[in-house]
XYZ file of C-alpha atoms in Angstrom:
407
model
C 25.475 -109.569 30.636
C 21.845 -109.729 29.223
C 21.983 -111.860 26.205
C 19.465 -109.604 24.386
C 21.771 -106.526 25.037
C 24.875 -108.174 23.578
C 22.909 -109.092 20.247
C 21.744 -105.384 20.103
C 26.014 -104.336 20.527
C 26.827 -106.761 17.644
C 23.641 -105.999 15.554
C 25.155 -102.219 15.461
C 28.620 -103.367 14.925
C 27.377 -105.367 12.221
C 25.534 -102.508 10.514
C 28.697 -99.636 11.312
C 31.166 -102.140 9.380
C 28.738 -102.940 6.506
C 28.835 -106.237 4.801
C 32.405 -106.278 3.762
C 33.202 -106.353 7.679
C 35.205 -103.056 7.312
C 34.236 -99.518 9.080
C 31.843 -97.450 6.776
C 33.779 -94.047 5.660
C 31.772 -91.003 7.185
C 32.264 -87.644 5.048
C 32.878 -85.060 7.213
C 30.569 -81.945 7.690
C 32.696 -79.212 6.844
C 30.015 -75.959 7.730
C 26.763 -75.357 8.443
C 24.620 -72.645 8.595
C 23.629 -70.164 11.903
C 19.582 -71.322 12.394
C 19.452 -68.246 15.104
C 17.241 -65.468 14.261
C 18.117 -61.783 13.721
C 16.055 -59.416 16.143
C 13.520 -56.886 14.194
C 14.886 -54.558 16.044
C 18.601 -54.780 15.542
C 20.507 -52.878 13.217
C 21.501 -55.664 10.838
C 17.791 -56.601 10.338
C 16.843 -52.686 9.138
C 19.893 -52.978 6.881
C 18.357 -56.355 5.448
C 14.770 -54.602 4.752
C 16.649 -51.505 3.564
C 18.236 -53.623 0.842
C 15.404 -54.945 0.389
C 13.563 -52.016 -0.522
C 16.337 -50.463 -2.501
C 16.217 -54.011 -4.731
C 12.800 -53.202 -5.596
C 13.438 -50.119 -7.811
C 13.071 -49.948 -11.444
C 15.975 -51.898 -13.219
C 17.404 -48.966 -15.602
C 18.400 -47.555 -11.793
C 19.701 -50.699 -10.185
C 21.290 -51.561 -13.160
C 22.999 -48.417 -14.105
C 26.929 -47.721 -13.757
C 26.657 -44.134 -14.460
C 24.296 -41.584 -13.735
C 23.406 -37.866 -15.115
C 22.388 -35.412 -12.701
C 18.933 -36.679 -13.916
C 19.445 -40.034 -13.642
C 20.571 -39.327 -10.141
C 17.925 -37.190 -9.039
C 15.493 -40.212 -9.971
C 17.507 -42.690 -8.410
C 17.449 -40.597 -4.615
C 13.929 -40.412 -4.743
C 13.267 -44.136 -5.362
C 15.404 -44.664 -2.658
C 13.961 -42.504 -0.215
C 12.074 -45.546 1.621
C 14.697 -47.443 1.818
C 17.179 -44.761 3.123
C 14.781 -43.840 5.727
C 14.948 -47.535 6.697
C 18.397 -47.700 6.808
C 18.400 -44.522 9.252
C 16.893 -46.676 11.871
C 19.375 -49.275 11.442
C 22.430 -46.805 11.536
C 20.683 -45.571 14.774
C 19.876 -48.965 16.403
C 21.225 -49.837 19.385
C 22.899 -52.863 18.632
C 23.731 -54.534 15.146
C 23.617 -58.216 15.558
C 25.039 -59.079 12.419
C 24.511 -62.602 11.276
C 27.042 -63.934 8.959
C 26.013 -67.029 6.629
C 28.147 -68.359 3.853
C 26.780 -67.261 -0.058
C 25.554 -70.386 -2.070
C 27.881 -70.434 -4.913
C 27.052 -68.875 -8.216
C 24.703 -66.920 -6.387
C 24.841 -63.322 -5.889
C 25.178 -62.365 -2.285
C 21.790 -61.759 -0.362
C 21.141 -58.001 -0.091
C 24.448 -57.178 -2.130
C 22.723 -55.221 -4.654
C 20.774 -53.308 -2.371
C 23.661 -52.354 0.044
C 25.597 -51.449 -3.051
C 22.386 -49.138 -3.995
C 22.059 -47.714 -0.361
C 25.684 -46.624 -0.280
C 25.581 -45.038 -3.624
C 22.695 -42.709 -2.426
C 24.282 -41.461 0.142
C 27.751 -40.643 -1.376
C 25.330 -38.974 -4.458
C 23.572 -36.728 -1.072
C 26.936 -35.906 0.130
C 28.318 -34.850 -3.368
C 25.041 -32.605 -3.713
C 25.924 -31.315 0.061
C 28.886 -30.437 -0.486
C 28.308 -28.955 -4.170
C 25.623 -26.570 -2.531
C 28.039 -25.870 0.185
C 25.737 -27.935 3.122
C 28.853 -29.375 4.841
C 27.071 -30.324 8.075
C 24.583 -32.505 5.691
C 27.755 -33.704 3.858
C 29.639 -34.491 6.840
C 26.154 -36.769 7.869
C 25.839 -38.531 4.704
C 29.304 -39.666 4.656
C 29.951 -40.669 8.184
C 26.186 -42.971 7.448
C 27.630 -44.432 4.240
C 31.012 -45.231 6.398
C 29.113 -46.848 9.342
C 27.008 -49.047 6.784
C 30.551 -49.954 5.301
C 32.383 -50.717 8.286
C 29.593 -52.682 9.638
C 29.228 -55.091 6.476
C 32.848 -55.836 7.665
C 31.180 -58.188 9.823
C 30.195 -60.634 7.486
C 33.271 -62.451 5.145
C 35.266 -61.520 2.421
C 32.847 -60.496 0.324
C 30.704 -58.622 2.444
C 33.891 -56.391 3.862
C 34.865 -56.028 0.108
C 31.291 -54.182 -0.568
C 31.729 -52.421 2.537
C 34.974 -50.890 2.325
C 34.467 -50.093 -1.166
C 31.342 -48.148 0.044
C 33.059 -46.433 2.898
C 36.262 -45.416 0.653
C 33.734 -43.690 -1.553
C 32.088 -41.819 0.983
C 35.590 -40.232 2.371
C 36.439 -39.325 -0.872
C 33.499 -37.222 -1.662
C 33.999 -35.791 2.149
C 37.317 -34.924 1.579
C 36.647 -32.533 -1.244
C 34.659 -30.303 1.095
C 37.454 -29.914 3.799
C 39.412 -26.821 3.076
C 36.152 -25.047 3.486
C 34.530 -26.146 6.314
C 34.752 -24.418 9.700
C 36.507 -25.418 12.608
C 33.466 -26.690 14.470
C 33.091 -29.117 11.343
C 36.557 -30.098 11.101
C 36.424 -31.118 15.217
C 32.877 -33.093 14.424
C 34.245 -34.780 11.315
C 37.551 -36.199 12.874
C 35.539 -37.115 16.230
C 33.027 -39.177 14.379
C 35.275 -40.726 12.087
C 37.707 -41.989 15.171
C 34.589 -43.355 16.473
C 33.360 -45.101 13.533
C 37.276 -46.823 13.549
C 36.482 -47.959 16.801
C 33.195 -49.602 16.019
C 35.018 -51.229 13.282
C 35.394 -54.753 13.654
C 39.360 -56.526 13.578
C 39.688 -57.960 10.418
C 40.596 -61.064 11.983
C 36.575 -61.368 12.495
C 35.691 -61.036 8.385
C 38.728 -63.716 7.994
C 37.278 -66.158 10.707
C 33.762 -65.564 8.996
C 35.932 -66.181 5.289
C 37.045 -69.506 6.779
C 33.638 -70.517 7.221
C 32.681 -69.209 3.659
C 35.763 -71.545 2.211
C 34.742 -74.692 4.067
C 31.139 -73.691 3.044
C 32.416 -74.148 -0.717
C 34.077 -77.637 -0.050
C 30.453 -78.944 1.543
C 28.880 -77.674 -1.727
C 31.149 -79.552 -3.747
C 31.360 -82.841 -1.562
C 27.611 -82.773 -1.747
C 27.388 -82.158 -5.370
C 29.886 -84.897 -6.235
C 27.997 -87.600 -3.906
C 24.680 -86.513 -5.626
C 26.524 -86.663 -9.143
C 25.323 -83.392 -9.942
C 29.192 -81.916 -10.785
C 28.133 -80.585 -14.255
C 24.903 -79.052 -13.189
C 27.094 -76.820 -11.004
C 29.810 -75.796 -13.332
C 27.052 -74.755 -15.669
C 25.420 -72.702 -12.551
C 29.000 -71.243 -11.723
C 29.489 -70.766 -15.441
C 33.057 -72.337 -15.314
C 33.907 -74.621 -18.061
C 33.201 -78.128 -17.126
C 36.786 -79.233 -17.580
C 37.587 -77.143 -14.959
C 35.756 -79.852 -12.500
C 36.736 -82.409 -14.773
C 38.554 -83.891 -11.292
C 35.093 -83.813 -9.268
C 33.781 -85.604 -12.559
C 36.368 -88.068 -12.587
C 35.615 -88.262 -8.367
C 32.354 -89.416 -9.081
C 33.555 -92.686 -10.505
C 35.730 -93.362 -7.562
C 36.075 -95.214 -4.270
C 34.663 -93.583 -1.513
C 37.985 -93.599 0.232
C 39.361 -91.805 -2.801
C 36.429 -88.722 -2.253
C 36.880 -88.489 1.099
C 40.696 -87.941 0.936
C 40.474 -85.270 -1.876
C 37.940 -83.299 0.343
C 39.906 -83.652 3.073
C 43.098 -82.487 1.123
C 41.146 -79.580 0.008
C 39.307 -78.342 3.278
C 42.890 -78.528 5.091
C 44.418 -76.493 2.324
C 42.020 -74.235 2.856
C 42.291 -74.007 6.242
C 46.021 -73.707 5.812
C 45.528 -70.515 3.684
C 42.764 -68.839 6.223
C 45.458 -69.281 8.726
C 48.152 -67.805 6.651
C 46.059 -65.163 5.825
C 44.951 -64.033 9.904
C 48.837 -63.756 10.610
C 49.261 -61.561 7.771
C 47.028 -59.291 8.728
C 48.182 -58.057 12.071
C 51.620 -57.210 10.440
C 52.547 -53.878 8.620
C 53.216 -54.689 5.143
C 57.049 -53.983 4.980
C 56.915 -57.572 7.946
C 54.812 -59.396 5.679
C 57.505 -60.338 3.352
C 58.110 -64.118 3.721
C 62.051 -63.192 3.649
C 61.236 -61.596 7.092
C 60.179 -64.701 8.432
C 57.487 -63.114 10.442
C 55.161 -65.239 8.692
C 55.490 -67.788 5.815
C 52.942 -68.956 3.490
C 51.788 -72.679 3.875
C 53.936 -75.077 1.972
C 51.423 -76.784 -0.813
C 52.844 -79.942 -2.772
C 53.043 -79.307 -6.300
C 50.510 -82.006 -7.195
C 47.473 -81.424 -5.876
C 44.599 -82.585 -7.707
C 42.264 -80.119 -5.665
C 44.893 -77.034 -6.836
C 42.011 -75.204 -9.245
C 39.573 -75.667 -7.077
C 41.436 -73.981 -4.348
C 42.461 -71.377 -6.438
C 38.696 -70.902 -7.435
C 36.843 -70.467 -3.687
C 39.998 -69.649 -1.472
C 41.581 -66.633 -2.894
C 40.164 -63.595 -1.380
C 42.108 -63.357 1.966
C 45.463 -61.083 0.607
C 43.714 -58.818 -1.430
C 41.182 -57.944 1.199
C 43.673 -57.393 3.325
C 45.479 -54.889 1.164
C 41.932 -53.190 0.774
C 41.566 -53.088 3.974
C 44.821 -51.558 4.637
C 44.191 -48.429 2.136
C 40.627 -47.819 4.021
C 42.380 -48.001 7.135
C 45.275 -45.608 5.822
C 42.929 -42.869 4.196
C 40.547 -42.707 7.213
C 43.315 -42.177 9.614
C 44.878 -39.463 7.023
C 41.380 -38.173 7.204
C 40.998 -37.909 10.915
C 44.747 -36.316 11.105
C 44.144 -33.958 8.513
C 41.141 -32.687 9.634
C 42.813 -32.174 13.245
C 46.041 -30.338 11.429
C 43.411 -28.034 9.239
C 41.472 -27.301 12.363
C 44.912 -26.310 14.458
C 45.620 -23.796 11.208
C 42.469 -22.575 10.847
C 42.483 -21.349 14.379
C 45.950 -20.024 14.017
C 47.751 -22.674 16.157
C 51.187 -23.584 15.429
C 51.271 -27.024 13.670
C 53.316 -29.622 15.704
C 56.868 -30.855 14.695
C 55.594 -34.580 14.711
C 52.299 -36.076 14.919
C 52.803 -38.390 17.319
C 50.070 -36.335 20.043
C 47.725 -37.595 17.342
C 47.975 -41.040 18.868
C 46.884 -44.285 16.631
C 45.331 -42.185 13.695
C 48.870 -40.864 13.123
C 50.261 -44.709 12.442
C 50.424 -45.791 8.810
C 49.312 -49.087 8.593
C 51.846 -49.907 5.661
C 54.663 -49.279 7.820
C 53.952 -49.335 11.169
C 55.594 -46.276 11.732
C 53.819 -42.734 11.552
C 52.459 -40.948 8.252
C 55.012 -38.892 5.981
C 54.195 -35.577 7.769
C 56.159 -31.937 6.930
C 54.603 -28.452 8.043
C 55.696 -24.983 6.689
C 53.699 -22.252 8.837
C 50.416 -23.032 8.183
C 50.930 -25.395 5.728
C 51.248 -29.351 6.100
C 51.708 -32.297 3.918
C 50.918 -35.622 5.487
C 50.533 -38.738 3.274
C 51.357 -42.904 3.541
C 54.203 -44.846 2.078
C 51.483 -46.812 0.606
C 52.073 -50.327 -0.757
C 56.019 -50.161 -1.560
C 56.238 -49.126 2.068
C 58.714 -46.282 0.730
C 58.236 -42.477 1.177
C 58.216 -41.231 -2.349
C 57.441 -37.555 -1.219
C 54.110 -37.686 -1.453
C 53.915 -38.416 -5.252
C 50.705 -40.390 -6.220
C 48.396 -40.895 -8.745
C 44.615 -39.424 -9.623
C 43.459 -41.833 -7.046
C 45.627 -41.138 -4.443
C 46.597 -44.412 -4.084
C 50.092 -44.963 -5.267
C 53.456 -44.851 -5.184
C 52.637 -43.329 -2.046
C 48.856 -42.727 -0.614
C 47.219 -39.381 -0.228
C 44.292 -37.809 0.646
C 42.110 -36.389 -2.296
C 41.107 -32.930 -1.492
C 40.057 -32.054 -5.249
C-alpha cells in the first residue's frame, strides 16, 4: 500500500478517536424538516394562502371568542378574500399536504387562519339554515368538513384543529336536516360519504406525530448542547425547575447526555407505536385486559419522564376525538338515508346492515344501536363507555351515548 495512503488513514483514525484515543461520541439527528416545495396550484398551497389572508383581519375579530350577529357579519365581510382563496384550494385536483414539525412554543403555522376560515364557513352554514337556504348550508358545511379532514394529513395538533372544525360543521348542518327535501338529504349522504373516503387514516396523523415528537427531542438536545436550556424554558413559559434535568445535563459528560436523549427518543417511539396499535381497534378492545395491545413498559425511574409527558402526550386524546367525529359523521350519513326513506314513505329497514360501513359504530366495532317504528327511527352510538344506555345523552350528544344533535 502507498505510504501516503497509510498516513491519511492513520490521521483520519486519530481524528475520529480524539486525543484520548477513544472513539468520539456522535449525537444522532432525530428529525429533519421536509425541504420540498409545495406546488402553487395544490390545494394545500391555497389553504396556506387563505390562512395568511385570514390572519390579516383586525385583531378584535381575529381574537374574539364570542360573536354577536353584528360581529359575525363583520367577520364574514373581512374573511371574504380568504374564503375565496380557500374555495380554490377545496376545488384543486391535488391536495399535496406538506407536514413539517412545529417549533416548540410557537403557534403552529397557519392555525389561526385555518381556525378563522372554519369559523367563517360554520357561521355561513348557520345563517343559511336560519333563512332556510339548505343547499347553501350543505355546501358550507361540506367545505368546512373537507378543510377539517384534510388537516388530519398533518400531525396531532393539525388534526385536532381539523376535527374540531369538522365536528362544528356537522353539528350546524344537523339542525336543518328534518326540514330538508329528499334530494337534499341524498346529496348530503353522498357527499359526506365521499369526504370520509377522502379523510386519511389516523395512522397517517400518528406517523407525522412521531416526527413531531422526535423533533422535540432534537430541539431539546440542540438546546442542551448549546447551553440554552433556560432560554427555552422561558420561551415555552415552563418553570425552569421542570427543565432541571436538562440544566444538569449541560454540565454532564457526552456519554451521559447521549444516553439521556437516546432514552427519551426510544420512549417517544414506543408511545407512538402503542398509539398506532390502538388506533385500529374499537374502544372495547383497547383495554389492556383484552391483551390485544399493551402499553409500553416504562421504568419507574426515568430522568426524562417530565419531558416525555410534556412533548409526547397527544396520541390517546387524538384517537378519542377521531372516534367521536367518525361516529357522528357516520350517524349523519345513516340518518340522512333513513330520513329520506321515511320522507318517501318507504318502509324503514329492520336492521341497518344494508347501510354498509357507515352503520358501524367505531366505539364497538358493531352496528350502531337502531330501532324503528313506522316512519320514526332512533340511531345512536354506544359512545366511549361502549355500553348501550338507550340513547341517553347530554346536551352535546356525546355521553353516555353518542347521538346526532337535531336541535
